[in-house]
Amino acid sequence: MPVKAGERLDPEATRARILKAAAEVFGRRGIHAAGMNEIVEAAGASKLTIYKNFGSKEGLVEAVLTDRTQRVRAWHNEAVDAAPAGREQILAVFELIATWYAEAGFRGCAMMNAATEDRGQDGAPRRLAQDHLRFYRQLFERLLIGARNPEVTARQLVVVLEGATLISAVDQDPGLGAEARVIVETLLDAAF
Amino acid sequence: MPVKAGERLDPEATRARILKAAAEVFGRRGIHAAGMNEIVEAAGASKLTIYKNFGSKEGLVEAVLTDRTQRVRAWHNEAVDAAPAGREQILAVFELIATWYAEAGFRGCAMMNAATEDRGQDGAPRRLAQDHLRFYRQLFERLLIGARNPEVTARQLVVVLEGATLISAVDQDPGLGAEARVIVETLLDAAF
DNA sequence: GAACGATAGTACCGATCGTTCTTATCTTGG
DNA sequence: CCAAGATAAGAACGATCGGTACTATCGTTC
């Protein structure tokens, strides 16, 4: 039975549905371990549609990661804009990730995970992971204007963010959110 | 032509040779992406020998990771014992990882990488990764006797260590070693 | 020197992989 | 109302996967 009755034929919605399902399956099972048939089933889409939209598994991975990094950046930008200026904005970023760690099915940062799986390869996953790290560095650097050395402190905060994320995923411990916050406060005290 | 002429028949050496080759292939290509045939070729061993020794690919992975974590622990213990007591011992740990980042073919922590690839699974890789993190926590805690809160500071140092390791691998930047050291000094200043 | 365990080399197995192809059915636009 | 495009369902393809079987040959031991 092709095309569920009563549903509109909307290519953009179909593409978004595939992206969402693929992100879930890749996150839960790992990129290599996830088969295209699993994604077909999870998305309720045909292989034809997936390959028309993304060309290959590699293309699908790149699209999922690109979508993911953009969403994460938007979340952080919104959280920062909503916080009072100053170090409260930096702490808002870590508040956000603390709630992220506590979400069911939390499996760490998709970009770092993908780059780790792709060890050695110089493909899209590593490039997107590096871009993701650069976003964090630039975000923190912007929020650290007035500090003694914004660039250095920004890099330090990224180390803390990614370290806490990795350990939270491996240990399945949402407490790393609070832990990271304490470290950040110490670093900020020393940075001004 | 079985068994290279002139070489001794030494099961332990054969096992060690397989472990070393498998660690290299897993590290360079990733565990899922690496095929048993690649390991056969890299080790110069037959499949029969590998499966007699390790039972399965899963068993080989567990053996490689177990061997790895033991070696890393020994390295750190030796470095700590060789350093003057006090915070110099903690800095010695980060000196060691800084030189590690600069090694050719550095690909991050094998245990964290394996646990990341095995996302969701509750197998040996995750367990060994958690054990590895616990080793670091306990090592730092032991070296932090006299600090205001050794347990909390030890956990902070592990976050920094793993964060710097991950970013150094993703960005292929050995500079994270020096970066981590600065963070550690700041945290130690606040911890005493 | 005969027996035996360890090993290399290689063919092979069923399963699964990513990908392509085919067919039929749906929606949409003219 | 028909042509065109989008989609679902699934068969099928070659490649590769982890794992097994088989043979021949090595070193060691008695």
Short mmCIF file of N, CA, C and O in Angstrom, two decimals, chain A residues 105-148:
data_model
loop_
_atom_site.label_atom_id
_atom_site.label_comp_id
_atom_site.label_asym_id
_atom_site.label_seq_id
_atom_site.Cartn_x
_atom_site.Cartn_y
_atom_site.Cartn_z
N GLY A 105 17.28 8.74 26.65
CA GLY A 105 17.93 8.41 25.38
C GLY A 105 19.11 9.29 25.04
O GLY A 105 19.59 9.26 23.91
N PHE A 106 19.58 10.08 26.02
CA PHE A 106 20.76 10.91 25.78
C PHE A 106 21.97 10.04 25.46
O PHE A 106 22.27 9.10 26.17
N ARG A 107 22.66 10.36 24.36
CA ARG A 107 23.79 9.53 23.94
C ARG A 107 25.01 10.36 23.59
O ARG A 107 25.87 9.92 22.83
N GLY A 108 25.08 11.56 24.09
CA GLY A 108 26.25 12.40 23.82
C GLY A 108 26.05 13.24 22.56
O GLY A 108 24.98 13.25 21.96
N CYS A 109 27.12 13.92 22.17
CA CYS A 109 27.05 14.83 21.03
C CYS A 109 27.15 14.04 19.73
O CYS A 109 28.10 13.29 19.50
N ALA A 110 26.15 14.20 18.88
CA ALA A 110 26.08 13.43 17.63
C ALA A 110 27.30 13.68 16.75
O ALA A 110 27.80 12.75 16.10
N MET A 111 27.77 14.92 16.73
CA MET A 111 28.91 15.25 15.87
C MET A 111 30.19 14.59 16.37
O MET A 111 30.95 14.01 15.59
N MET A 112 30.42 14.67 17.67
CA MET A 112 31.63 14.02 18.22
C MET A 112 31.53 12.51 18.06
O MET A 112 32.52 11.85 17.71
N ASN A 113 30.37 11.96 18.29
CA ASN A 113 30.19 10.51 18.15
C ASN A 113 30.47 10.07 16.72
O ASN A 113 31.13 9.06 16.48
N ALA A 114 29.96 10.83 15.76
CA ALA A 114 30.15 10.46 14.36
C ALA A 114 31.62 10.57 13.96
O ALA A 114 32.16 9.70 13.27
N ALA A 115 32.27 11.64 14.43
CA ALA A 115 33.69 11.81 14.12
C ALA A 115 34.51 10.69 14.76
O ALA A 115 35.48 10.20 14.17
N THR A 116 34.12 10.28 15.94
CA THR A 116 34.82 9.20 16.63
C THR A 116 34.67 7.89 15.87
O THR A 116 35.62 7.12 15.71
N GLU A 117 33.46 7.63 15.39
CA GLU A 117 33.23 6.40 14.62
C GLU A 117 34.03 6.40 13.33
O GLU A 117 34.44 5.34 12.84
N ASP A 118 34.20 7.58 12.77
CA ASP A 118 34.86 7.72 11.47
C ASP A 118 36.36 7.89 11.58
O ASP A 118 37.01 8.34 10.63
N ARG A 119 36.90 7.52 12.73
CA ARG A 119 38.33 7.67 13.01
C ARG A 119 39.22 7.59 11.79
O ARG A 119 39.15 6.62 11.04
N GLY A 120 40.05 8.58 11.64
CA GLY A 120 41.02 8.49 10.55
C GLY A 120 40.50 9.08 9.26
O GLY A 120 41.25 9.65 8.49
N GLN A 121 39.22 8.94 9.02
CA GLN A 121 38.64 9.44 7.77
C GLN A 121 38.56 10.97 7.81
O GLN A 121 38.27 11.56 8.84
N ASP A 122 38.77 11.58 6.66
CA ASP A 122 38.68 13.04 6.57
C ASP A 122 37.40 13.45 5.88
O ASP A 122 37.40 14.30 4.99
N GLY A 123 36.29 12.88 6.26
CA GLY A 123 35.02 13.14 5.60
C GLY A 123 34.17 14.17 6.30
O GLY A 123 34.64 14.96 7.13
N ALA A 124 32.89 14.18 5.93
CA ALA A 124 31.95 15.15 6.48
C ALA A 124 31.82 15.07 8.00
O ALA A 124 31.75 16.12 8.65
N PRO A 125 31.76 13.89 8.59
CA PRO A 125 31.59 13.84 10.05
C PRO A 125 32.67 14.61 10.81
O PRO A 125 32.35 15.41 11.69
N ARG A 126 33.92 14.38 10.45
CA ARG A 126 34.98 15.10 11.16
C ARG A 126 34.88 16.60 10.91
O ARG A 126 35.00 17.41 11.82
N ARG A 127 34.63 16.97 9.66
CA ARG A 127 34.52 18.40 9.33
C ARG A 127 33.39 19.06 10.11
O ARG A 127 33.56 20.14 10.69
N LEU A 128 32.24 18.39 10.18
CA LEU A 128 31.11 18.96 10.91
C LEU A 128 31.38 19.00 12.41
O LEU A 128 30.93 19.93 13.10
N ALA A 129 32.12 18.02 12.91
CA ALA A 129 32.47 18.02 14.33
C ALA A 129 33.39 19.20 14.63
O ALA A 129 33.23 19.90 15.64
N GLN A 130 34.34 19.44 13.74
CA GLN A 130 35.24 20.57 13.94
C GLN A 130 34.48 21.89 13.87
O GLN A 130 34.74 22.82 14.64
N ASP A 131 33.54 21.97 12.93
CA ASP A 131 32.72 23.18 12.84
C ASP A 131 31.92 23.39 14.12
O ASP A 131 31.74 24.52 14.57
N HIS A 132 31.43 22.29 14.65
CA HIS A 132 30.64 22.36 15.88
C HIS A 132 31.49 22.89 17.04
O HIS A 132 31.05 23.77 17.79
N LEU A 133 32.68 22.40 17.15
CA LEU A 133 33.58 22.88 18.20
C LEU A 133 33.90 24.36 18.00
O LEU A 133 33.96 25.14 18.96
N ARG A 134 34.08 24.74 16.74
CA ARG A 134 34.38 26.14 16.46
C ARG A 134 33.21 27.04 16.83
O ARG A 134 33.41 28.15 17.33
N PHE A 135 32.00 26.57 16.59
CA PHE A 135 30.83 27.35 17.01
C PHE A 135 30.88 27.63 18.51
O PHE A 135 30.68 28.78 18.94
N TYR A 136 31.15 26.60 19.29
CA TYR A 136 31.20 26.78 20.75
C TYR A 136 32.29 27.77 21.13
O TYR A 136 32.08 28.65 21.97
N ARG A 137 33.45 27.61 20.51
CA ARG A 137 34.56 28.51 20.84
C ARG A 137 34.19 29.96 20.57
O ARG A 137 34.41 30.85 21.39
N GLN A 138 33.58 30.19 19.41
CA GLN A 138 33.25 31.56 19.04
C GLN A 138 32.12 32.12 19.89
O GLN A 138 32.10 33.31 20.22
N LEU A 139 31.17 31.24 20.22
CA LEU A 139 30.07 31.68 21.10
C LEU A 139 30.63 32.13 22.45
O LEU A 139 30.32 33.23 22.93
N PHE A 140 31.46 31.29 23.05
CA PHE A 140 32.02 31.63 24.37
C PHE A 140 32.91 32.86 24.27
O PHE A 140 32.89 33.72 25.15
N GLU A 141 33.69 32.93 23.21
CA GLU A 141 34.59 34.07 23.05
C GLU A 141 33.80 35.38 23.01
O GLU A 141 34.18 36.38 23.61
N ARG A 142 32.69 35.35 22.31
CA ARG A 142 31.84 36.53 22.21
C ARG A 142 31.29 36.92 23.58
O ARG A 142 31.14 38.11 23.91
N LEU A 143 30.96 35.89 24.38
CA LEU A 143 30.37 36.15 25.70
C LEU A 143 31.42 36.51 26.74
O LEU A 143 31.09 36.92 27.86
N LEU A 144 32.68 36.38 26.37
CA LEU A 144 33.76 36.61 27.34
C LEU A 144 34.47 37.94 27.13
O LEU A 144 35.55 38.16 27.67
N ILE A 145 33.85 38.82 26.35
CA ILE A 145 34.44 40.14 26.15
C ILE A 145 34.57 40.82 27.52
O ILE A 145 33.63 40.86 28.29
N GLY A 146 35.76 41.26 27.80
CA GLY A 146 36.02 41.86 29.10
C GLY A 146 36.89 40.96 29.97
O GLY A 146 37.47 41.41 30.96
N ALA A 147 36.95 39.69 29.62
CA ALA A 147 37.83 38.78 30.35
C ALA A 147 39.29 39.06 29.99
O ALA A 147 39.55 39.72 28.98
N ARG A 148 40.19 38.53 30.81
CA ARG A 148 41.62 38.80 30.56
C ARG A 148 42.04 38.23 29.22
O ARG A 148 42.77 38.86 28.46
#
